[in-house]
mmCIF file of C-alpha atoms in Angstrom:
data_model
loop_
_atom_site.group_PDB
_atom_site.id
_atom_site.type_symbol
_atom_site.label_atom_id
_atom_site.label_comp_id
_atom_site.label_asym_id
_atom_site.label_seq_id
_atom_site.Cartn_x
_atom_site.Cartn_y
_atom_site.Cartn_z
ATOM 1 C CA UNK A 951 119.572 73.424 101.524
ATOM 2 C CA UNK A 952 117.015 71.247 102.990
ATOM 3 C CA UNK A 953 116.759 67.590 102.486
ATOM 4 C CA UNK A 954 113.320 67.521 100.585
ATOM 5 C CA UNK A 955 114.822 70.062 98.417
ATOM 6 C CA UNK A 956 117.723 67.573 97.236
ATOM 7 C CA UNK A 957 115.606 64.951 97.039
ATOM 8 C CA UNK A 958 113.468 67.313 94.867
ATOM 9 C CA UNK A 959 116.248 68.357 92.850
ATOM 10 C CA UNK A 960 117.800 64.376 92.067
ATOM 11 C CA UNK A 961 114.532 63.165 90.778
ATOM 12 C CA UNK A 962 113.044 61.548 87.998
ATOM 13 C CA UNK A 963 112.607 63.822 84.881
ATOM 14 C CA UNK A 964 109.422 64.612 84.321
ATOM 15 C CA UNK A 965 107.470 65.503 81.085
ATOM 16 C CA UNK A 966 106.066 68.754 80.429
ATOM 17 C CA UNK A 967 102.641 69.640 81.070
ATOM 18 C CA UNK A 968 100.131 70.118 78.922
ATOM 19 C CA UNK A 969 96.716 68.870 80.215
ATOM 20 C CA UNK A 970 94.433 70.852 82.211
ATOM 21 C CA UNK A 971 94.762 68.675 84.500
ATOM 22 C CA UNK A 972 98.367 69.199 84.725
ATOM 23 C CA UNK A 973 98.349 72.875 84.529
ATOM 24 C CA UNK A 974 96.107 72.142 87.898
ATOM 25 C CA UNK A 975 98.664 69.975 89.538
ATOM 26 C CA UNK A 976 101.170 72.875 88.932
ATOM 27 C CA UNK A 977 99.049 74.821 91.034
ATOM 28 C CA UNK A 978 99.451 72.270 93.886
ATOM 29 C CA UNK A 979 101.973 72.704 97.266
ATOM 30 C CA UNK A 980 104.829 70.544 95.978
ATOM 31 C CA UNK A 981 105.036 70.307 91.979
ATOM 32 C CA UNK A 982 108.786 70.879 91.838
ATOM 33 C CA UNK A 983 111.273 68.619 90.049
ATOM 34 C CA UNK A 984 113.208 68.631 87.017
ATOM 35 C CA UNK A 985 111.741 68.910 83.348
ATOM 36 C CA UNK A 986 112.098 67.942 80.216
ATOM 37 C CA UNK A 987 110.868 70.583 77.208
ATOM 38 C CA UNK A 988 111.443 71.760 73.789
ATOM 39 C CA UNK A 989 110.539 75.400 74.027
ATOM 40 C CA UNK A 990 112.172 75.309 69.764
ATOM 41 C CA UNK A 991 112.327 72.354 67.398
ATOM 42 C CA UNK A 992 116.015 72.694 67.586
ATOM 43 C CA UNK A 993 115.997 73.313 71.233
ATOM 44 C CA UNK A 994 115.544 70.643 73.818
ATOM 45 C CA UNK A 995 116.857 70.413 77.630
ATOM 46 C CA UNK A 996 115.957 69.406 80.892
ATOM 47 C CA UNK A 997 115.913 72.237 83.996
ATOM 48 C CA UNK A 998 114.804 72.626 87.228
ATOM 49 C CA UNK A 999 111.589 73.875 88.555
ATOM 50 C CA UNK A 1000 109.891 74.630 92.195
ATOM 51 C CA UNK A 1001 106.863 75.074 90.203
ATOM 52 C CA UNK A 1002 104.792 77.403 91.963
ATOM 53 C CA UNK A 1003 103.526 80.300 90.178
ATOM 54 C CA UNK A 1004 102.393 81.180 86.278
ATOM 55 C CA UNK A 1005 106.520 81.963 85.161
ATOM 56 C CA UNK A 1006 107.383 78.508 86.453
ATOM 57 C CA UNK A 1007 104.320 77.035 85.298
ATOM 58 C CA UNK A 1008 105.337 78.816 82.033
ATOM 59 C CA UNK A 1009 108.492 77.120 81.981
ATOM 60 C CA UNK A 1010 107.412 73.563 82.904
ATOM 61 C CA UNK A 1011 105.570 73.798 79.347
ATOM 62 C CA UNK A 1012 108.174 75.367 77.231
ATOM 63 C CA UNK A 1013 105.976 79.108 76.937
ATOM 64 C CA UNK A 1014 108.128 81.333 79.016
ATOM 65 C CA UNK A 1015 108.880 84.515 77.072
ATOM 66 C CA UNK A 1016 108.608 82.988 73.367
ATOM 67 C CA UNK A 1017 109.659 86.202 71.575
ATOM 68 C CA UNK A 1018 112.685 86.195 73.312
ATOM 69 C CA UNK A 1019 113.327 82.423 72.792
ATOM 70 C CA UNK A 1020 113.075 83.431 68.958
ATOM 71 C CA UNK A 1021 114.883 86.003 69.758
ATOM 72 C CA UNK A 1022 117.988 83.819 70.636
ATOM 73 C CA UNK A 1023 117.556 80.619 68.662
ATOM 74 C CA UNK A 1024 117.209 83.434 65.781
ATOM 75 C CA UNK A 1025 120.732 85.200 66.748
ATOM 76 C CA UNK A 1026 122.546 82.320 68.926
ATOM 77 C CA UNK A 1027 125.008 79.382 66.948
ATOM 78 C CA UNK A 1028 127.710 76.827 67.371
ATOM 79 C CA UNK A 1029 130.862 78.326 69.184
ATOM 80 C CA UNK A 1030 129.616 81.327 70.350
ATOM 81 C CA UNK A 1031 129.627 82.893 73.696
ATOM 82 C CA UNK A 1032 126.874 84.118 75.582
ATOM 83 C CA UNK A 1033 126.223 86.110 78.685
ATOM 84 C CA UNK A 1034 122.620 85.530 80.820
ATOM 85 C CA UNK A 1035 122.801 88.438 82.914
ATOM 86 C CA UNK A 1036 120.358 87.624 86.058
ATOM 87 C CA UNK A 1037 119.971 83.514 84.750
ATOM 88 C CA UNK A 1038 117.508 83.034 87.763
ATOM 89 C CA UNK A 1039 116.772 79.016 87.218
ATOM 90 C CA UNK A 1040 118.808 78.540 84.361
ATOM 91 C CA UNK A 1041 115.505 77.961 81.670
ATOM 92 C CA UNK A 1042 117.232 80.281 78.861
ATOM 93 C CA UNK A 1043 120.848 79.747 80.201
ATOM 94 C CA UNK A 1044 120.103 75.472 79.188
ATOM 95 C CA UNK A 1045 118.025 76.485 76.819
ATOM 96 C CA UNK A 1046 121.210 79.025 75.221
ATOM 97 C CA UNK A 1047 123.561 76.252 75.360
ATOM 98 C CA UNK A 1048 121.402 73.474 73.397
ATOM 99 C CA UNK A 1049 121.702 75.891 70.808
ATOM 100 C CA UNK A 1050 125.235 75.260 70.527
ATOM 101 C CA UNK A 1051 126.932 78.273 72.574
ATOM 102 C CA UNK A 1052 128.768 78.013 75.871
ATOM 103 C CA UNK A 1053 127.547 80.635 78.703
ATOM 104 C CA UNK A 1054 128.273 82.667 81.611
ATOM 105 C CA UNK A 1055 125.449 82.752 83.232
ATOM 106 C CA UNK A 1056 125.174 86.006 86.139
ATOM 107 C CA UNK A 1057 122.886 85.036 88.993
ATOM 108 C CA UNK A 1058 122.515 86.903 92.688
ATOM 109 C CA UNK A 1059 120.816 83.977 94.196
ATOM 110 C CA UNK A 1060 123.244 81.307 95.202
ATOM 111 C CA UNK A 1061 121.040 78.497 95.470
ATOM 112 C CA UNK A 1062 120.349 79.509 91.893
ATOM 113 C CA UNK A 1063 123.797 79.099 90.675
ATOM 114 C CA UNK A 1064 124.002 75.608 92.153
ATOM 115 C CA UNK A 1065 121.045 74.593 90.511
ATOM 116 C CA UNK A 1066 121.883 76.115 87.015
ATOM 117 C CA UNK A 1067 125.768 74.097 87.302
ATOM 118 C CA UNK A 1068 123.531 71.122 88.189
ATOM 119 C CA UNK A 1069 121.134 71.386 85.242
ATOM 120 C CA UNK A 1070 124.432 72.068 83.030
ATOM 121 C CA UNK A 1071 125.512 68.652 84.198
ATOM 122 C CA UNK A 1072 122.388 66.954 83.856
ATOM 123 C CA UNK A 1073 122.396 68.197 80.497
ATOM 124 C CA UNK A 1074 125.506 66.716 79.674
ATOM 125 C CA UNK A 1075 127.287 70.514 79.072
ATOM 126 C CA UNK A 1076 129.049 71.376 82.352
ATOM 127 C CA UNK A 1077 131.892 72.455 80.445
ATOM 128 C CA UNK A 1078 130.161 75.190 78.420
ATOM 129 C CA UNK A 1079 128.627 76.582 81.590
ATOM 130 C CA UNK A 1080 130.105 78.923 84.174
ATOM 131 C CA UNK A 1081 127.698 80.144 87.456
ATOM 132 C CA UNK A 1082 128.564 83.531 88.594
ATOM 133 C CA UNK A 1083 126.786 84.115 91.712
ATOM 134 C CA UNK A 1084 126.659 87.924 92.971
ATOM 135 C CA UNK A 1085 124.800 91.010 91.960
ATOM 136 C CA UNK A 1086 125.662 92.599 88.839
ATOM 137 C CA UNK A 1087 126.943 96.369 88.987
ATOM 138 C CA UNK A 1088 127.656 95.999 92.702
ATOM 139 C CA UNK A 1089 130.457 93.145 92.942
ATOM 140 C CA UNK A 1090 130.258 92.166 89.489
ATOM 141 C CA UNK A 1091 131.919 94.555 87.085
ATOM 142 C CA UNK A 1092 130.883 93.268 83.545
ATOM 143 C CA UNK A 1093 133.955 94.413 82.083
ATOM 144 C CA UNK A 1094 135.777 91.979 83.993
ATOM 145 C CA UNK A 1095 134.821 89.009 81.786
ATOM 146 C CA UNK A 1096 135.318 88.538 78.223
ATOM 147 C CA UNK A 1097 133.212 89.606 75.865
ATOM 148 C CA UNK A 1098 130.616 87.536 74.298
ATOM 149 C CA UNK A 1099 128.737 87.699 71.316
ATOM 150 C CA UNK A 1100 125.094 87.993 72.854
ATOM 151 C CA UNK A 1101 123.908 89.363 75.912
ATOM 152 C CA UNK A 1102 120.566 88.559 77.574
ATOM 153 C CA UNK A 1103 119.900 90.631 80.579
ATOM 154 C CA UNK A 1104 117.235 90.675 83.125
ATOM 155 C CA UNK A 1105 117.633 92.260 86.348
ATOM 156 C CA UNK A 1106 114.479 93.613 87.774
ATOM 157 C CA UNK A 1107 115.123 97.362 87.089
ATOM 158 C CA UNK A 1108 118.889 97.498 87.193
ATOM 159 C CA UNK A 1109 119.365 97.181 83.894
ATOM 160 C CA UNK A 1110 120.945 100.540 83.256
ATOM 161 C CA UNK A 1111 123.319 100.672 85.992
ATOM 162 C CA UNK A 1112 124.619 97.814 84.838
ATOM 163 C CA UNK A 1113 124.637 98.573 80.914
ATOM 164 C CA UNK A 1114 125.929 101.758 81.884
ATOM 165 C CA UNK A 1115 129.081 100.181 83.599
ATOM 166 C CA UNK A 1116 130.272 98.336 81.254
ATOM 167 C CA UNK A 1117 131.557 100.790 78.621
ATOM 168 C CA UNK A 1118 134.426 97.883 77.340
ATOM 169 C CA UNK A 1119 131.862 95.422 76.713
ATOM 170 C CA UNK A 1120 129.780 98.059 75.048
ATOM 171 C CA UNK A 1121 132.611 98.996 72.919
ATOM 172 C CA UNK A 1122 132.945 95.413 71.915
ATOM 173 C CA UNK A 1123 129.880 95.349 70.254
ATOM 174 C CA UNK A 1124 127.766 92.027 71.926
ATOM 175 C CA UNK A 1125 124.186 92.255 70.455
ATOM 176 C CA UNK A 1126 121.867 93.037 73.426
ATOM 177 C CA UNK A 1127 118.255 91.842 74.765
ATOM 178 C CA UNK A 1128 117.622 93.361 77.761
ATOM 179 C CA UNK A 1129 114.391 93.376 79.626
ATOM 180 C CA UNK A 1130 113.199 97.092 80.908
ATOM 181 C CA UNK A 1131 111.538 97.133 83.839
ATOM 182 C CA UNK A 1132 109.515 100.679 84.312
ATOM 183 C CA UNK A 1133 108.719 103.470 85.664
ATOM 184 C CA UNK A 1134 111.768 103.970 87.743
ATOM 185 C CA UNK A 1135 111.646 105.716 90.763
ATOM 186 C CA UNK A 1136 114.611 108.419 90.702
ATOM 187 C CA UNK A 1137 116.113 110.119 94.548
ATOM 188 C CA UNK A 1138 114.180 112.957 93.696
ATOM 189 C CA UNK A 1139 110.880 110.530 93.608
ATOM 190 C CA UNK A 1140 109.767 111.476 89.792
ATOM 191 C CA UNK A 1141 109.561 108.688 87.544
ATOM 192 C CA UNK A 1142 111.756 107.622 85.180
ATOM 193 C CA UNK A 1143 111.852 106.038 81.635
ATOM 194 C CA UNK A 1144 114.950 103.688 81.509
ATOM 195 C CA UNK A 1145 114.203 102.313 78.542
ATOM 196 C CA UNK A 1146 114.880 105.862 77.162
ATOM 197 C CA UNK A 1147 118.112 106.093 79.074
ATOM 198 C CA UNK A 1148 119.416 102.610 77.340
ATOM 199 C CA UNK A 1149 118.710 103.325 74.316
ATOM 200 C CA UNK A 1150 120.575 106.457 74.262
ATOM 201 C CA UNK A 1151 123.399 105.197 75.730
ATOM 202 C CA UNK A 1152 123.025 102.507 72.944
ATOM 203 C CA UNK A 1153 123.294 105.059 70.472
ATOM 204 C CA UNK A 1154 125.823 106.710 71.882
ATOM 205 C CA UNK A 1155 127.805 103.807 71.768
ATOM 206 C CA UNK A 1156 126.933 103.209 67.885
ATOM 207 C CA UNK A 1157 124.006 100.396 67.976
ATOM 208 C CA UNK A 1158 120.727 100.163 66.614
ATOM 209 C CA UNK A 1159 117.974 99.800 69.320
ATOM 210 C CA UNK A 1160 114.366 97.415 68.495
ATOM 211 C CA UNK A 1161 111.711 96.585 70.233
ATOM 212 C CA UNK A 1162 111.376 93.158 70.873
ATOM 213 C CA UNK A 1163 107.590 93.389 70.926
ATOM 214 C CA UNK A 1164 105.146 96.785 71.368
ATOM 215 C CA UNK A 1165 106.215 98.801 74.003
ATOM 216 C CA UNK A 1166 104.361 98.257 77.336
ATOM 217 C CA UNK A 1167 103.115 100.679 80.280
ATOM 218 C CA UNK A 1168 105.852 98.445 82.542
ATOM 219 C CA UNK A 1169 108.040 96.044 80.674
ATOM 220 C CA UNK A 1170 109.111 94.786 77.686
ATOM 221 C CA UNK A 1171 112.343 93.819 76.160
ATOM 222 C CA UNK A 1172 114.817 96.369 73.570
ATOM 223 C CA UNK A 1173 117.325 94.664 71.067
ATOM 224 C CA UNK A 1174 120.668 96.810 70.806
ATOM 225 C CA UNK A 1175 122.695 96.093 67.627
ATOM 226 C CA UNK A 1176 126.399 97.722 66.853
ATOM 227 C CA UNK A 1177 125.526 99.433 63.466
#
């Protein structure tokens, strides 16, 4: 890693934006640093951000994906284990843990992991996070790690292979919010639907299956709960 990104990564926290002019600076070459927000009342941290782009920009204010942040602060509490399945930077795997759990948090990018462990200590919870790096449902078997009590999972369209592998962590009944990424490509190049797939193998598997939100043409996010 390069010097000006440690240097990046050790300094200052800063606030969140919230001006236009801010929301401008975001836009600029070299916004990145660590931030402080409260995406919940109940739900403060500090995480890391290279800021380029509307998801980081997103994140520096605390507005990334706010239906799933209900989602979790609604179903996540003290002492419970969680699993962020494709954690990129760490903003719901801090975010997770200021709500009390501890978390594994699944990430294929390595530089990722270090900065998510960093973050955990920054935060003052290093003990209640663990960094997996490696790519889930080709090294990582999920059924090789305990089961937790929620699963978050967002893997840019490999959701099902993975899902699919785990049939012990299924079993053990996790509630699941998983992110479907669509249409799927298949060998045979016809489109696929793999938010139809998961939920089936849901059901199979005895849960309920939600939509998070109104389905979209390309992604949206299912909740899977063991009736």
């Amino acid at each position: 890693m390069s010097l000006q990104k440690k240097t990046a990564r050790h300094a200052t926290t800063k606030e969140p934006l919230t001006t236009l002019l801010d929301v401008v600076a975001a836009k600029s070459v070299s916004p990145e640093g660590w931030y402080k927000v409260t995406p919940t009342d109940d739900c403060t941290f500090e995480f890391y951000s290279h800021g380029k782009g509307r998801f980081q920009r997103a994140r520096i204010r605390g507005k990334l994906e706010q239906d799933v942040m209900r989602e979790l602060n609604n179903r996540v509490s003290k002492g419970m284990h969680v699993w962020d399945v494709g954690a990129a930077w760490g903003y719901f795997t801090q975010a997770i843990v200021s709500m009390g759990a501890s978390v594994t948090a699944f990430e294929i990018d390595s530089d990722r992991c270090d900065i998510i462990s960093e973050a955990a200590e920054r935060n003052g919870w290093k003990d209640r996070v663990t960094a997996i790096d490696g790519a889930v449902g080709d090294d990582i078997v999920l059924d090789n790690y305990p089961s937790p009590d929620v699963v978050k999972m967002d893997i840019e369209g490999w959701e099902y292979e993975a899902i699919k592998g785990a049939r012990e962590t299924l079993s053990a009944g996790p509630t699941w919010i998983v992110e479907v990424h669509e249409p799927e490509i298949t060998s045979d190049g016809i489109p696929a639907r793999p938010g139809e797939r998961m939920e089936s193998l849901f059901q199979e598997h005895g849960y309920n299956v939600t939509y998070l939100k109104e389905r979209s043409a390309t992604n949206y996010h299912i909740v899977a709960e063991k009736i």
